[in-house]
Short mmCIF file of C-alpha atoms in Angstrom, two decimals:
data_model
loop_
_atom_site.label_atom_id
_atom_site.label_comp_id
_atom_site.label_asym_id
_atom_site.label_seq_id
_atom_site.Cartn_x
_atom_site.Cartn_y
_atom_site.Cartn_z
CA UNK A 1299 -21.59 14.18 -302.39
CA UNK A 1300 -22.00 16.67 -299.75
CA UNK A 1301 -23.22 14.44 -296.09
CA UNK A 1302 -25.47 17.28 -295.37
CA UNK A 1303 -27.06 17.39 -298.76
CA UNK A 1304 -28.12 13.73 -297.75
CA UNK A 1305 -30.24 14.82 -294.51
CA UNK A 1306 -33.90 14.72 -294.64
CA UNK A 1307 -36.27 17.44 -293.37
CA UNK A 1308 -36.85 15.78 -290.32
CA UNK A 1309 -33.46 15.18 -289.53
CA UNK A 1310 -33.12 18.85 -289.85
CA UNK A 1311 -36.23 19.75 -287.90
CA UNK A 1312 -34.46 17.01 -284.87
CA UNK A 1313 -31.52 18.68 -285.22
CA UNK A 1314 -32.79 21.81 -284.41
CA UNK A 1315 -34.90 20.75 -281.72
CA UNK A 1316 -32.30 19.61 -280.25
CA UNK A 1317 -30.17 22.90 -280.04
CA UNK A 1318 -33.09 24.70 -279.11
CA UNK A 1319 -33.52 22.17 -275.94
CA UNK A 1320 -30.02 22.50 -274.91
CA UNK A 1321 -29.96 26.36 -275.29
CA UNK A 1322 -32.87 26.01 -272.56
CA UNK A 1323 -30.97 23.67 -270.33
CA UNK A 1324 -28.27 25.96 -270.29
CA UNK A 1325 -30.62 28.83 -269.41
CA UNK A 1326 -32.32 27.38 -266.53
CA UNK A 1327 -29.41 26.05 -265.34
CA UNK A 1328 -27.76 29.26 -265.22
CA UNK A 1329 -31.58 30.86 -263.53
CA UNK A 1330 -31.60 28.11 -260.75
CA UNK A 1331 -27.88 28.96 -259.99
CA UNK A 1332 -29.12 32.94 -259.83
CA UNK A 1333 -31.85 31.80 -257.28
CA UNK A 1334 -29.51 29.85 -255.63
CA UNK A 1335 -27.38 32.34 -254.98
CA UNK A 1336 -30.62 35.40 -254.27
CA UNK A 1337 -31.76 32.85 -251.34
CA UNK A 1338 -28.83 32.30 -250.11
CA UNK A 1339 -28.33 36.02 -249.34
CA UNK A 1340 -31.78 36.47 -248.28
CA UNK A 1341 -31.42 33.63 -245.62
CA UNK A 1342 -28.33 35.10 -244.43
CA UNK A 1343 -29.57 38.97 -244.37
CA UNK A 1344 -33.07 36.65 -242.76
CA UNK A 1345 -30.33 35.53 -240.04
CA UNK A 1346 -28.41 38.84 -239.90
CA UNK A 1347 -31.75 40.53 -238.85
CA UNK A 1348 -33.46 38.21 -236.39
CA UNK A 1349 -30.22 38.41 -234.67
CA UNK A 1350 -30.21 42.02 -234.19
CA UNK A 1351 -31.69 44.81 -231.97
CA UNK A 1352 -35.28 45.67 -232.57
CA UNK A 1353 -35.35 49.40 -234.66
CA UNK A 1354 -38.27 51.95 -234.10
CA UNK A 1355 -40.88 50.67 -236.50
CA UNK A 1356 -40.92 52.22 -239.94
CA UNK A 1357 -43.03 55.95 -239.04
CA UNK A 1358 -46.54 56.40 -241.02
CA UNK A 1359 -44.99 58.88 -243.34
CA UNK A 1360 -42.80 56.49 -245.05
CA UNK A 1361 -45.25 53.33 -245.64
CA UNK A 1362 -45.86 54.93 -249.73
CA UNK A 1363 -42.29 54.43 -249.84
CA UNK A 1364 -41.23 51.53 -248.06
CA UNK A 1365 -39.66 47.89 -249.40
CA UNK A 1366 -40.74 46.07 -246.94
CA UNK A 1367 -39.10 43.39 -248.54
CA UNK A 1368 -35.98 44.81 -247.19
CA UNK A 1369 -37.33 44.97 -243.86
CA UNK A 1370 -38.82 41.06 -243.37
CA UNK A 1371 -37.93 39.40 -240.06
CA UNK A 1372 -36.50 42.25 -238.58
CA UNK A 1373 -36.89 42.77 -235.26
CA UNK A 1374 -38.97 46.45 -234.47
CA UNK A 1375 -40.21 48.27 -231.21
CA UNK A 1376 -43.38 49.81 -231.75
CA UNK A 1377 -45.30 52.59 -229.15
CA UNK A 1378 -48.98 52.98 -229.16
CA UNK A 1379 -52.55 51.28 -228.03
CA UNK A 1380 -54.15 48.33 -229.06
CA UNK A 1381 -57.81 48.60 -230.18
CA UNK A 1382 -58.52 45.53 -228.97
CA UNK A 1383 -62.52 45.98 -230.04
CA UNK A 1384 -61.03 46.07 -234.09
CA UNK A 1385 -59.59 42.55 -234.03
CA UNK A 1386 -59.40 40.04 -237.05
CA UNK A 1387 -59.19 36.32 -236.69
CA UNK A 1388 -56.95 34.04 -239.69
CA UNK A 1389 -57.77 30.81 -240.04
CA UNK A 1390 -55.08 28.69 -240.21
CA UNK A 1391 -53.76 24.64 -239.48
CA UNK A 1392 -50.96 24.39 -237.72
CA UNK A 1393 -49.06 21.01 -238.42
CA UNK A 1394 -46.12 21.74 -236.18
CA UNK A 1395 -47.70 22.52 -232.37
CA UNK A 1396 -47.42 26.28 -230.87
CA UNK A 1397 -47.14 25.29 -227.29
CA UNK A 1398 -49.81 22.77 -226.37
CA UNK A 1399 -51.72 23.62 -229.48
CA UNK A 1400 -51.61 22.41 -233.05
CA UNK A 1401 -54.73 21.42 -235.80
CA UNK A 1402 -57.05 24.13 -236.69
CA UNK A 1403 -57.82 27.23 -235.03
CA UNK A 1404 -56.58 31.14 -235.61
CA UNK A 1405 -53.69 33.69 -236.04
CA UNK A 1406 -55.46 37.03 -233.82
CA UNK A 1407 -54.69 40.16 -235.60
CA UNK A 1408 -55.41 43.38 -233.65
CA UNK A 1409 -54.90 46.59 -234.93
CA UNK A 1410 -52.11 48.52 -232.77
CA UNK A 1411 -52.28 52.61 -232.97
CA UNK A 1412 -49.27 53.89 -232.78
CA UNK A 1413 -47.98 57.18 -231.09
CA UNK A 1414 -47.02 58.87 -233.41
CA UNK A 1415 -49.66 57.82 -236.10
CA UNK A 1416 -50.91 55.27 -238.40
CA UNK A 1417 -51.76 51.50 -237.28
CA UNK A 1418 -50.01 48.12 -237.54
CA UNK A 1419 -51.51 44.85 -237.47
CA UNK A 1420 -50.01 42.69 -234.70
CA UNK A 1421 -50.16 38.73 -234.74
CA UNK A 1422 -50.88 38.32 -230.92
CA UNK A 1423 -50.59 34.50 -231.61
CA UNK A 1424 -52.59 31.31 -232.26
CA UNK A 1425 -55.91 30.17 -230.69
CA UNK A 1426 -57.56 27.14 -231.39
CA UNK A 1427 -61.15 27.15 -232.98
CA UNK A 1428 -62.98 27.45 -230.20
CA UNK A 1429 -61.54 30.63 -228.76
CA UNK A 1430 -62.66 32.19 -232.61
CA UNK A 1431 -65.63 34.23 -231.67
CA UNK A 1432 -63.73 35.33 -227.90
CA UNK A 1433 -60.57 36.67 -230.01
CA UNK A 1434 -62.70 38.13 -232.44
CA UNK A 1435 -64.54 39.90 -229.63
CA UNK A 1436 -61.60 41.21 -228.12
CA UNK A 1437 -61.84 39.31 -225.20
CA UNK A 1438 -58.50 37.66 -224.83
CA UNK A 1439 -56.55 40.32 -223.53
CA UNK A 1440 -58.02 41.51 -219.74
CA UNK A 1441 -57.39 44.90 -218.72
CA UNK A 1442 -56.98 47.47 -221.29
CA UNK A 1443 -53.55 48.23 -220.76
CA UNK A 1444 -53.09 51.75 -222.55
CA UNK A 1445 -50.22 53.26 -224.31
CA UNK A 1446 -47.78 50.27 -224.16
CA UNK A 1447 -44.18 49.70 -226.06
CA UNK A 1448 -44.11 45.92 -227.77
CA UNK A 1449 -41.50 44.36 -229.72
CA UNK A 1450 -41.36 42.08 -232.15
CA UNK A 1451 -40.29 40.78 -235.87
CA UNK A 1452 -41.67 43.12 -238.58
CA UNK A 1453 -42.99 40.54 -241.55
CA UNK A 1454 -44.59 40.95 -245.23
CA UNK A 1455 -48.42 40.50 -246.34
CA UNK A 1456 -49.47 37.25 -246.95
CA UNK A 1457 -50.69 36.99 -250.75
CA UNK A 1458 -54.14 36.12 -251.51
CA UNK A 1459 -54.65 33.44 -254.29
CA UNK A 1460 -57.59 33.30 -257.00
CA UNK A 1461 -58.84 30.65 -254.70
CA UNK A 1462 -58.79 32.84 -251.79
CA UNK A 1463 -62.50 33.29 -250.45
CA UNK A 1464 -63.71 36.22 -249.36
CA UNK A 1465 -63.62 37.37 -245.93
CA UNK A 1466 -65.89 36.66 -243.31
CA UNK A 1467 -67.34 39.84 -242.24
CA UNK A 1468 -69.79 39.39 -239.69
CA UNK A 1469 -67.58 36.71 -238.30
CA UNK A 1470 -64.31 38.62 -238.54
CA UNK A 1471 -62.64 35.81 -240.02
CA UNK A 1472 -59.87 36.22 -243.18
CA UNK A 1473 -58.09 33.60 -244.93
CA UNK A 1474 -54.37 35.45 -245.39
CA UNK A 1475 -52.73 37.65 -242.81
CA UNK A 1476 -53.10 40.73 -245.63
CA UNK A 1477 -53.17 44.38 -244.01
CA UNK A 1478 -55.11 45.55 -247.05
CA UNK A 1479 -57.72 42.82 -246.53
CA UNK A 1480 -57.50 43.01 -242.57
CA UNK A 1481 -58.36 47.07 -243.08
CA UNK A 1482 -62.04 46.41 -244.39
CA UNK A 1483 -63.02 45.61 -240.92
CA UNK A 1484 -61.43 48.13 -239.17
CA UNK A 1485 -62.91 51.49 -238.57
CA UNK A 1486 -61.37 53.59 -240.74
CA UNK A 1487 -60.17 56.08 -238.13
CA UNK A 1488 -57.44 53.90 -237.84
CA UNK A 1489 -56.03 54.68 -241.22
CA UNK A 1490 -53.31 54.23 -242.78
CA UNK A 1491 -52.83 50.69 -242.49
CA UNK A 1492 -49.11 49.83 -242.49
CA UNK A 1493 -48.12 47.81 -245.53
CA UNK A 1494 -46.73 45.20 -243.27
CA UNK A 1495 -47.47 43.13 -240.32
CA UNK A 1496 -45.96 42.55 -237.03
CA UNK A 1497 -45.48 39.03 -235.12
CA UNK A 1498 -45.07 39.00 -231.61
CA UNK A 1499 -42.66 36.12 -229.38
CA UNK A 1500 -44.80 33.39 -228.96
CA UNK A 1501 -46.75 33.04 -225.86
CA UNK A 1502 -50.12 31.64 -224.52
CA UNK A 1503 -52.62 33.73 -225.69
CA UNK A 1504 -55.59 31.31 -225.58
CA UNK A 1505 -54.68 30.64 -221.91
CA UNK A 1506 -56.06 34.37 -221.08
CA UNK A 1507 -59.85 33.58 -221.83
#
């Protein structure tokens, strides 16, 4: 008598199972080495680019166009005017300390207007939570310093989760460092908003109060 002819449904329906459960294996497996492999690149183009030269920023006229993704962490020179008075505070913790500061406090985005057009949201840096309302203000920079050439390491939005709350508006406060989201409390003179965000060297920031 035929062996198989012997097996019960269930040994069939195991059997199966089975197949179908290594066939998976052997898919993820082969996915995780794929990802592997894309981050690997990406750190190394990551490293590639910090390393270099900073390149004029991306001009207004390409932003519909641009992958920023290709773009993140590289280092750009921008020319223009901040507008100090248009500045949005991100909460954020730091666990790691910036300087002599860690814990709670804020990342201090201020619009920047470029030259030639269009305006890009600088990171000026982290205050603590008591300098909020001051950065938010546009207090923390002194003198207005005019048209000014900055440098500094071109990165992508942060996304916003379906926990995200809602910004802050008559505080100036947001949750992610989005350019979309930072735009709402901008005066819309300063349109476009470049699809990306800029982070400048570290410094202290909160020590100019």
């Amino acid at each position: 008598m035929n062996p198989l002819a012997r097996l019960r449904p269930s040994d069939w329906i195991f059997a199966v199972l089975m197949l179908l459960l290594a066939a998976v294996c052997a898919f993820l497996g082969t996915w995780q080495m794929q990802r592997l492999a894309e981050k690997e690149a990406l750190i190394a183009a990551v490293d590639a680019r910090l390393g270099a030269a900073p390149i004029p920023v991306p001009p207004a006229a390409d932003w519909g166009t641009l992958n920023v993704d290709d773009l993140v962490y590289q280092p750009v020179e921008l020319t223009g005017t901040y507008r100090y008075t248009q500045t949005a505070t991100v909460f954020t913790s730091l666990a790691d300390p910036k300087g002599q500061y860690s814990g709670p406090g804020y990342w201090v985005m201020t619009p920047f207007e470029l030259q030639g057009g269009g305006t890009v949201f600088v990171n000026r840096g982290f205050v603590p939570q008591q300098y909020q309302e001051t950065a938010a203000l546009g207090d923390l920079h002194g003198e207005d310093p005019g048209i000014v050439t900055i440098s500094g390491v071109l990165r992508t939005p942060e996304a916003a989760g379906f926990m995200t709350p809602e910004a802050d508006m008559s505080n100036r406060i947001e949750w992610v460092r989005d350019p979309a989201r930072l735009a709402q409390m901008t005066d819309p003179a300063l349109a476009p908003i470049a699809p990306f965000y800029v982070d400048l060297p570290a410094g202290p920031l909160a020590d100019q109060h």
